[in-house]
Amino acid sequence: MSDYQPRIQDMQFVLSNVLGAPDQLKALPAFDEVDADLMQQVLEEAGKFVGEVVAPLNRDGDEIGAHWQDGKVTMPPGFQSAYQMFWQAGWPALSAAPEDGGQGLPSVLEIMLYEMLSAANHGWTMAPGLLHGAYECIKHYASPSLQETYLSKVGTGEWLATMCLTEPHAGSDLGLSRTKATPQADGRYALNGTKIFISGGEHDLTDNIVHLVLARLPDAPPGPKGLSLFLVPKFYPNGERSAVHCDRIEEKMGLHGSPTCVMRFDDALAEIIGEPGKGLNAMFVMMNAARLHVAMQGIGLLDAAWQKADAYARERRQMRAPAGQEVKPKSAAEADFIIEHPAIQRILNTQRAWVDGGRVLAYQTAVELDRIKHADKDTAAQSQRWCALVTPVMKAAFTHQAFHGGSDCLQVLGGHGYVREWGIEQIVRDARVAMIYEGTNEIQAIDLVVRKIMADGGQSLNQLLDDMKAQSQIETAEATQLRKLTQSIVSAAPQDPSLGHRVADDYLRAMALVMLQWAWLRIDATLNAQTPELKSRWQAPSKAFRQWVLPEFAMRSHIIETQCQAA
Amino acid sequence: MSDYQPRIQDMQFVLSNVLGAPDQLKALPAFDEVDADLMQQVLEEAGKFVGEVVAPLNRDGDEIGAHWQDGKVTMPPGFQSAYQMFWQAGWPALSAAPEDGGQGLPSVLEIMLYEMLSAANHGWTMAPGLLHGAYECIKHYASPSLQETYLSKVGTGEWLATMCLTEPHAGSDLGLSRTKATPQADGRYALNGTKIFISGGEHDLTDNIVHLVLARLPDAPPGPKGLSLFLVPKFYPNGERSAVHCDRIEEKMGLHGSPTCVMRFDDALAEIIGEPGKGLNAMFVMMNAARLHVAMQGIGLLDAAWQKADAYARERRQMRAPAGQEVKPKSAAEADFIIEHPAIQRILNTQRAWVDGGRVLAYQTAVELDRIKHADKDTAAQSQRWCALVTPVMKAAFTHQAFHGGSDCLQVLGGHGYVREWGIEQIVRDARVAMIYEGTNEIQAIDLVVRKIMADGGQSLNQLLDDMKAQSQIETAEATQLRKLTQSIVSAAPQDPSLGHRVADDYLRAMALVMLQWAWLRIDATLNAQTPELKSRWQAPSKAFRQWVLPEFAMRSHIIETQCQAA
């Protein structure tokens, strides 16, 4: 079965026809030279690179994987040369600032690039995926001399970067971290400790690797406020090797193309980034962008699984399908294509509904990220609200869907789906990790409900729904019900301190469905102007969304109401 | 993290306290010497064997796996000796007839044994799991001379057996099979063709392997009615090797401890079982038992995943949990055990609700299987109805839950869940296949709705619900609604030939929830008599069922109603 291939036309339709993103962006002075043609050209080139260079390496990435020996990590065949082509062609720096060697293009192009890359080869994509956060972190917090050495190297992707956060006893709870930073006479710090789950902690893709490390100064208080951020490269500018060691890589369920490293810091000399005790602030500044990247992995992987299931369903014949409401003449073959069976149609159209609706939300979120950077203050505040509320929903809902909906796509292939040669079981295994990293999906839900929705008594949620109503020109019954649910939670919470935590997962799902409904209203509104063929392409998932996906909203609503009444 | 260990006390509670199974069985003349003590003794011995011998082999089964070379398959380390101990101790013949070398014990003990075996080591368990169907098939359809040679060898498990059904172009649709059977002068048949996905087609566990093969006689009509069943062993009684070849084994997502073979029949001399053209009948006779076995894999694997998640949640501290409605003093440690976090409690109690409720339904179904064999005609007919309707629901719902709920359990371990050393990701990978084999879950739903519920206008469904009401002394709103939904489907179907297929998955889920609700009513009814400790053990999942699981019923009901209205 052939590798994933980007379908630029579908992505373009969402970007331009549904969202009018080129015009939205043109309104920002930073992008006054960006137009629809330029964006299309970039996407087509990106699609070509992904389809021709990155996608064919996916299978070896899984089956051969990354290998550790004596502290060194060898990447799977072809990974290094593909990465060298990738950064030299300027892809990692697509949306980086021109003064740092970047192209200064809109974030949405970067986000669409990463959707395609993740769909094609999740393991390979982990490597460049991490440099964007590191670039922003260095750009906003590092001293001028550190920037001089590292900013453009990381911004262009010539050097890759890591985020060294997790420790064996401190997974989601970074405040428990124990890695120590001891000040040295020369103003540097000696790092000592062990970090685990470090993606790309060691590899042979680039000449150097830049590690950003959370550690604790000697006089630091316990908990998250005692953490500072440090930078230590694999090789210092003078060529000397640092005392950062990769002790082993993990054996994982999937994602074998990305080495997950145990990193030991053994008096590793590092420089501080930003102020002491403000380490987490520097990390959190890039959190929305990083979470959106993970959401794109979800959308991309689900699309990749869908492509395989759709292709299989169009060539495999099994049994007779029941006559549809329009009775059609049966083929002379012994059996019908399985795409004619209602159970298969339901799976394919439902997952299509998630991918297409997800694109609307994700691409719009990327536009909002650019508005935060480049628009006037009021617009930026509105965009900040969108990103704060929508990003955790996207991260959790689409990584969930990539795994569970990806499994549904696997089901279309029957026994062949369970066998490696068809490639779809790899997608399901690879996708599973995205529900865990960058904050587990349960933590996304608590972030949304407890830290954001409840923190301002539901005010920003109501404003978000107002903004959405202004754009779709309608408020659905579900959106109105979400307002009511929010009010119920806010009212009942003071008597019941765990209420927010108990309803968090259901609330996030309910909100995801309201967002997806809005996305499909936006798509539906563009269809009248389209050809019959294009209409039927988009109407099938639209109907599937209403029939099979949206009914979950009432269930979530019922669960939340019951919990509020029990408060 | 330690291997799965059977918890006999929990299983016994369902068997004796909730279902009163020993008394139910004692009423059958065949089991008048079986009592609660004997059953408990057998279960404790079984639990010991599973925990001490089979469970420790699970990890090597996955990591080393079965290996093919030059037509021979080497099983993972320890598999052969464990299997030899297993059959020599009489475990495969637990419920086989005494005249065939069996122990003549109730099926429910066999079912509980396989729940534990699957939980401990799904791959290893595939080998003996297949002999039960082959034994029944030979017992009911083979000629006296074939029985003389094979019945007790297969019944005792001294020789293992396969079911050779699937062909490359014919997965779920057996009617498309092309393997040919050509009559020979000596009354035997020469088989020619290739079968795929043959579990245990070749291995080194036993001296001989008995293949049951679906094939087509020269004058046979196309489709399922042209299929006959044949028996061909790896070695004939005279020691000669048959022309049955294992050409390769599949690389799979999981279940590496069970070789999935491509079997080539190259003029392989075989004997017919039963009448020409009646091959599928012989297969279908054992379908309910085989599907229940697969449902037990689901229950067992979910329990194994739950055990790992529960153990992890009791020893891992991360962050502060919100105060509960009863405010309790916080520990002096830096963070709380994650089992105190509402999101974790929800996962654990929800999956517990599926396992415990599933046991009630599964053990009762096993009792009904024995009633079909041993009870008077009216009782047997009632039991037949239970098995026909409940078995596809169990197979689909519990294999679904093992994968998706197993993934939820994995989530409790965070990043450690994704890493091999903790063993839970193997459970998720292994579990995935059970949604596909023995009839995909979509086919179970069509079997239930189209072939069983709609075929008699909903009559047997109503009778089943009457029987359930008689036992739980209450009919819930959901059960009544299921009757109404059934009537709506039956009424609308004549105008809409695909309606049954469109609502099949939702109907199966709705029925699963009604069954599970009944199971929990049965459990709840026994709790008043229990100690406070035991009460709280069972009340937590009972509450989780009502809070988090049952609300799906209304969603499914809504979807079905909408489809009926659109008919």
GROMACS .gro file of C-alpha atoms in nm, chain B residues 52-226:
model
  175
  619GLU     CA    1   0.317  -1.918   3.826
  620VAL     CA    2   0.369  -2.085   3.488
  621VAL     CA    3   0.197  -1.888   3.211
  622ALA     CA    4   0.215  -1.521   3.320
  623PRO     CA    5   0.596  -1.502   3.349
  624LEU     CA    6   0.633  -1.601   2.981
  625ASN     CA    7   0.431  -1.310   2.848
  626ARG     CA    8   0.711  -1.058   2.803
  627ASP     CA    9   0.940  -1.296   2.611
  628GLY     CA   10   0.640  -1.399   2.407
  629ASP     CA   11   0.616  -1.041   2.287
  630GLU     CA   12   0.981  -0.944   2.264
  631ILE     CA   13   1.127  -1.267   2.127
  632GLY     CA   14   0.809  -1.394   1.966
  633ALA     CA   15   0.756  -1.693   1.742
  634HIS     CA   16   1.017  -1.748   1.467
  635TRP     CA   17   0.978  -1.904   1.123
  636GLN     CA   18   1.263  -2.068   0.939
  637ASP     CA   19   1.247  -2.309   0.646
  638GLY     CA   20   0.885  -2.396   0.714
  639LYS     CA   21   0.936  -2.461   1.085
  640VAL     CA   22   0.814  -2.235   1.365
  641THR     CA   23   1.001  -2.206   1.695
  642MET     CA   24   0.788  -2.079   1.979
  643PRO     CA   25   0.916  -1.827   2.238
  644PRO     CA   26   1.122  -1.953   2.534
  645GLY     CA   27   0.929  -2.159   2.785
  646PHE     CA   28   0.613  -2.188   2.574
  647GLN     CA   29   0.663  -2.555   2.491
  648SER     CA   30   0.728  -2.681   2.841
  649ALA     CA   31   0.443  -2.471   2.984
  650TYR     CA   32   0.211  -2.618   2.725
  651GLN     CA   33   0.323  -2.973   2.797
  652MET     CA   34   0.257  -2.919   3.168
  653PHE     CA   35  -0.078  -2.763   3.083
  654TRP     CA   36  -0.223  -3.048   2.883
  655GLN     CA   37  -0.072  -3.319   3.099
  656ALA     CA   38  -0.239  -3.162   3.402
  657GLY     CA   39  -0.571  -3.199   3.220
  658TRP     CA   40  -0.654  -2.827   3.182
  659PRO     CA   41  -0.761  -2.832   2.814
  660ALA     CA   42  -1.002  -3.117   2.885
  661LEU     CA   43  -1.169  -2.950   3.184
  662SER     CA   44  -1.513  -2.947   3.024
  663ALA     CA   45  -1.459  -3.224   2.766
  664ALA     CA   46  -1.661  -3.543   2.803
  665PRO     CA   47  -1.513  -3.810   3.031
  666GLU     CA   48  -1.539  -4.068   2.751
  667ASP     CA   49  -1.299  -3.853   2.546
  668GLY     CA   50  -1.046  -3.819   2.826
  669GLY     CA   51  -1.208  -3.505   2.970
  670GLN     CA   52  -1.317  -3.413   3.319
  671GLY     CA   53  -1.678  -3.333   3.236
  672LEU     CA   54  -1.682  -3.012   3.441
  673PRO     CA   55  -1.904  -2.711   3.365
  674SER     CA   56  -1.812  -2.475   3.081
  675VAL     CA   57  -1.802  -2.180   3.318
  676LEU     CA   58  -1.481  -2.318   3.472
  677GLU     CA   59  -1.325  -2.341   3.129
  678ILE     CA   60  -1.437  -1.987   3.054
  679MET     CA   61  -1.291  -1.855   3.380
  680LEU     CA   62  -0.967  -2.044   3.312
  681TYR     CA   63  -0.941  -1.877   2.972
  682GLU     CA   64  -1.014  -1.535   3.118
  683MET     CA   65  -0.710  -1.579   3.344
  684LEU     CA   66  -0.493  -1.731   3.070
  685SER     CA   67  -0.571  -1.450   2.824
  686ALA     CA   68  -0.501  -1.187   3.088
  687ALA     CA   69  -0.170  -1.352   3.170
  688ASN     CA   70  -0.047  -1.431   2.821
  689HIS     CA   71  -0.276  -1.377   2.523
  690GLY     CA   72  -0.022  -1.511   2.273
  691TRP     CA   73   0.039  -1.841   2.450
  692THR     CA   74  -0.334  -1.885   2.512
  693MET     CA   75  -0.414  -1.875   2.141
  694ALA     CA   76  -0.267  -2.225   2.105
  695PRO     CA   77  -0.501  -2.418   2.338
  696GLY     CA   78  -0.783  -2.169   2.273
  697LEU     CA   79  -0.845  -2.323   1.932
  698LEU     CA   80  -0.864  -2.686   2.031
  699HIS     CA   81  -1.206  -2.659   2.197
  700GLY     CA   82  -1.387  -2.573   1.877
  701ALA     CA   83  -1.200  -2.841   1.685
  702TYR     CA   84  -1.289  -3.096   1.952
  703GLU     CA   85  -1.661  -3.011   1.929
  704CYS     CA   86  -1.646  -3.016   1.552
  705ILE     CA   87  -1.483  -3.359   1.535
  706LYS     CA   88  -1.713  -3.491   1.806
  707HIS     CA   89  -2.030  -3.385   1.626
  708TYR     CA   90  -1.944  -3.428   1.260
  709ALA     CA   91  -1.646  -3.659   1.203
  710SER     CA   92  -1.682  -4.024   1.108
  711PRO     CA   93  -1.627  -4.290   1.378
  712SER     CA   94  -1.289  -4.381   1.231
  713LEU     CA   95  -1.170  -4.018   1.234
  714GLN     CA   96  -1.295  -3.984   1.591
  715GLU     CA   97  -1.108  -4.298   1.687
  716THR     CA   98  -0.782  -4.139   1.572
  717TYR     CA   99  -0.829  -3.774   1.661
  718LEU     CA  100  -1.103  -3.706   1.915
  719SER     CA  101  -0.927  -3.773   2.241
  720LYS     CA  102  -0.591  -3.646   2.111
  721VAL     CA  103  -0.752  -3.309   2.037
  722GLY     CA  104  -0.989  -3.320   2.335
  723THR     CA  105  -0.706  -3.362   2.583
  724GLY     CA  106  -0.485  -3.112   2.402
  725GLU     CA  107  -0.210  -3.367   2.339
  726TRP     CA  108  -0.238  -3.250   1.978
  727LEU     CA  109  -0.332  -2.894   1.891
  728ALA     CA  110  -0.566  -2.793   1.612
  729THR     CA  111  -0.625  -2.512   1.362
  730MET     CA  112  -0.921  -2.369   1.174
  731CYS     CA  113  -0.817  -2.296   0.814
  732LEU     CA  114  -1.086  -2.061   0.683
  733THR     CA  115  -0.951  -1.730   0.554
  734GLU     CA  116  -0.796  -1.688   0.209
  735PRO     CA  117  -0.613  -1.383   0.074
  736HIS     CA  118  -0.915  -1.248  -0.116
  737ALA     CA  119  -1.176  -1.386   0.125
  738GLY     CA  120  -1.152  -1.246   0.476
  739SER     CA  121  -1.493  -1.210   0.637
  740ASP     CA  122  -1.660  -1.348   0.327
  741LEU     CA  123  -1.588  -1.722   0.344
  742GLY     CA  124  -1.817  -1.786   0.051
  743LEU     CA  125  -1.544  -1.652  -0.176
  744SER     CA  126  -1.302  -1.931  -0.073
  745ARG     CA  127  -1.128  -2.111  -0.360
  746THR     CA  128  -0.924  -2.389  -0.200
  747LYS     CA  129  -1.003  -2.707  -0.395
  748ALA     CA  130  -1.070  -3.059  -0.273
  749THR     CA  131  -1.028  -3.329  -0.539
  750PRO     CA  132  -1.165  -3.677  -0.461
  751GLN     CA  133  -0.905  -3.956  -0.469
  752ALA     CA  134  -0.949  -4.325  -0.543
  753ASP     CA  135  -0.902  -4.422  -0.177
  754GLY     CA  136  -1.193  -4.202  -0.060
  755ARG     CA  137  -0.968  -3.923   0.057
  756TYR     CA  138  -0.940  -3.576  -0.099
  757ALA     CA  139  -0.639  -3.381  -0.228
  758LEU     CA  140  -0.646  -3.023  -0.101
  759ASN     CA  141  -0.491  -2.741  -0.303
  760GLY     CA  142  -0.489  -2.375  -0.206
  761THR     CA  143  -0.355  -2.118   0.034
  762LYS     CA  144  -0.505  -2.012   0.366
  763ILE     CA  145  -0.392  -1.703   0.557
  764PHE     CA  146  -0.419  -1.577   0.915
  765ILE     CA  147  -0.399  -1.933   1.050
  766SER     CA  148  -0.321  -1.907   1.421
  767GLY     CA  149  -0.091  -2.189   1.529
  768GLY     CA  150  -0.069  -2.330   1.176
  769GLU     CA  151   0.281  -2.448   1.264
  770HIS     CA  152   0.469  -2.461   1.597
  771ASP     CA  153   0.675  -2.686   1.823
  772LEU     CA  154   0.433  -2.714   2.116
  773THR     CA  155   0.292  -3.058   2.031
  774ASP     CA  156   0.392  -3.368   1.836
  775ASN     CA  157   0.114  -3.325   1.587
  776ILE     CA  158  -0.121  -3.054   1.457
  777VAL     CA  159  -0.471  -3.124   1.325
  778HIS     CA  160  -0.593  -2.886   1.055
  779LEU     CA  161  -0.964  -2.836   0.983
  780VAL     CA  162  -0.989  -2.686   0.635
  781LEU     CA  163  -1.277  -2.534   0.437
  782ALA     CA  164  -1.251  -2.627   0.070
  783ARG     CA  165  -1.462  -2.667  -0.241
  784LEU     CA  166  -1.541  -2.995  -0.418
  785PRO     CA  167  -1.512  -2.996  -0.801
  786ASP     CA  168  -1.888  -2.988  -0.859
  787ALA     CA  169  -1.966  -2.749  -0.573
  788PRO     CA  170  -2.180  -2.441  -0.636
  789PRO     CA  171  -2.024  -2.096  -0.582
  790GLY     CA  172  -2.077  -1.922  -0.249
  791PRO     CA  173  -2.098  -2.054   0.107
  792LYS     CA  174  -2.312  -2.356   0.021
  793GLY     CA  175  -2.030  -2.500  -0.187
   0.00000   0.00000   0.00000
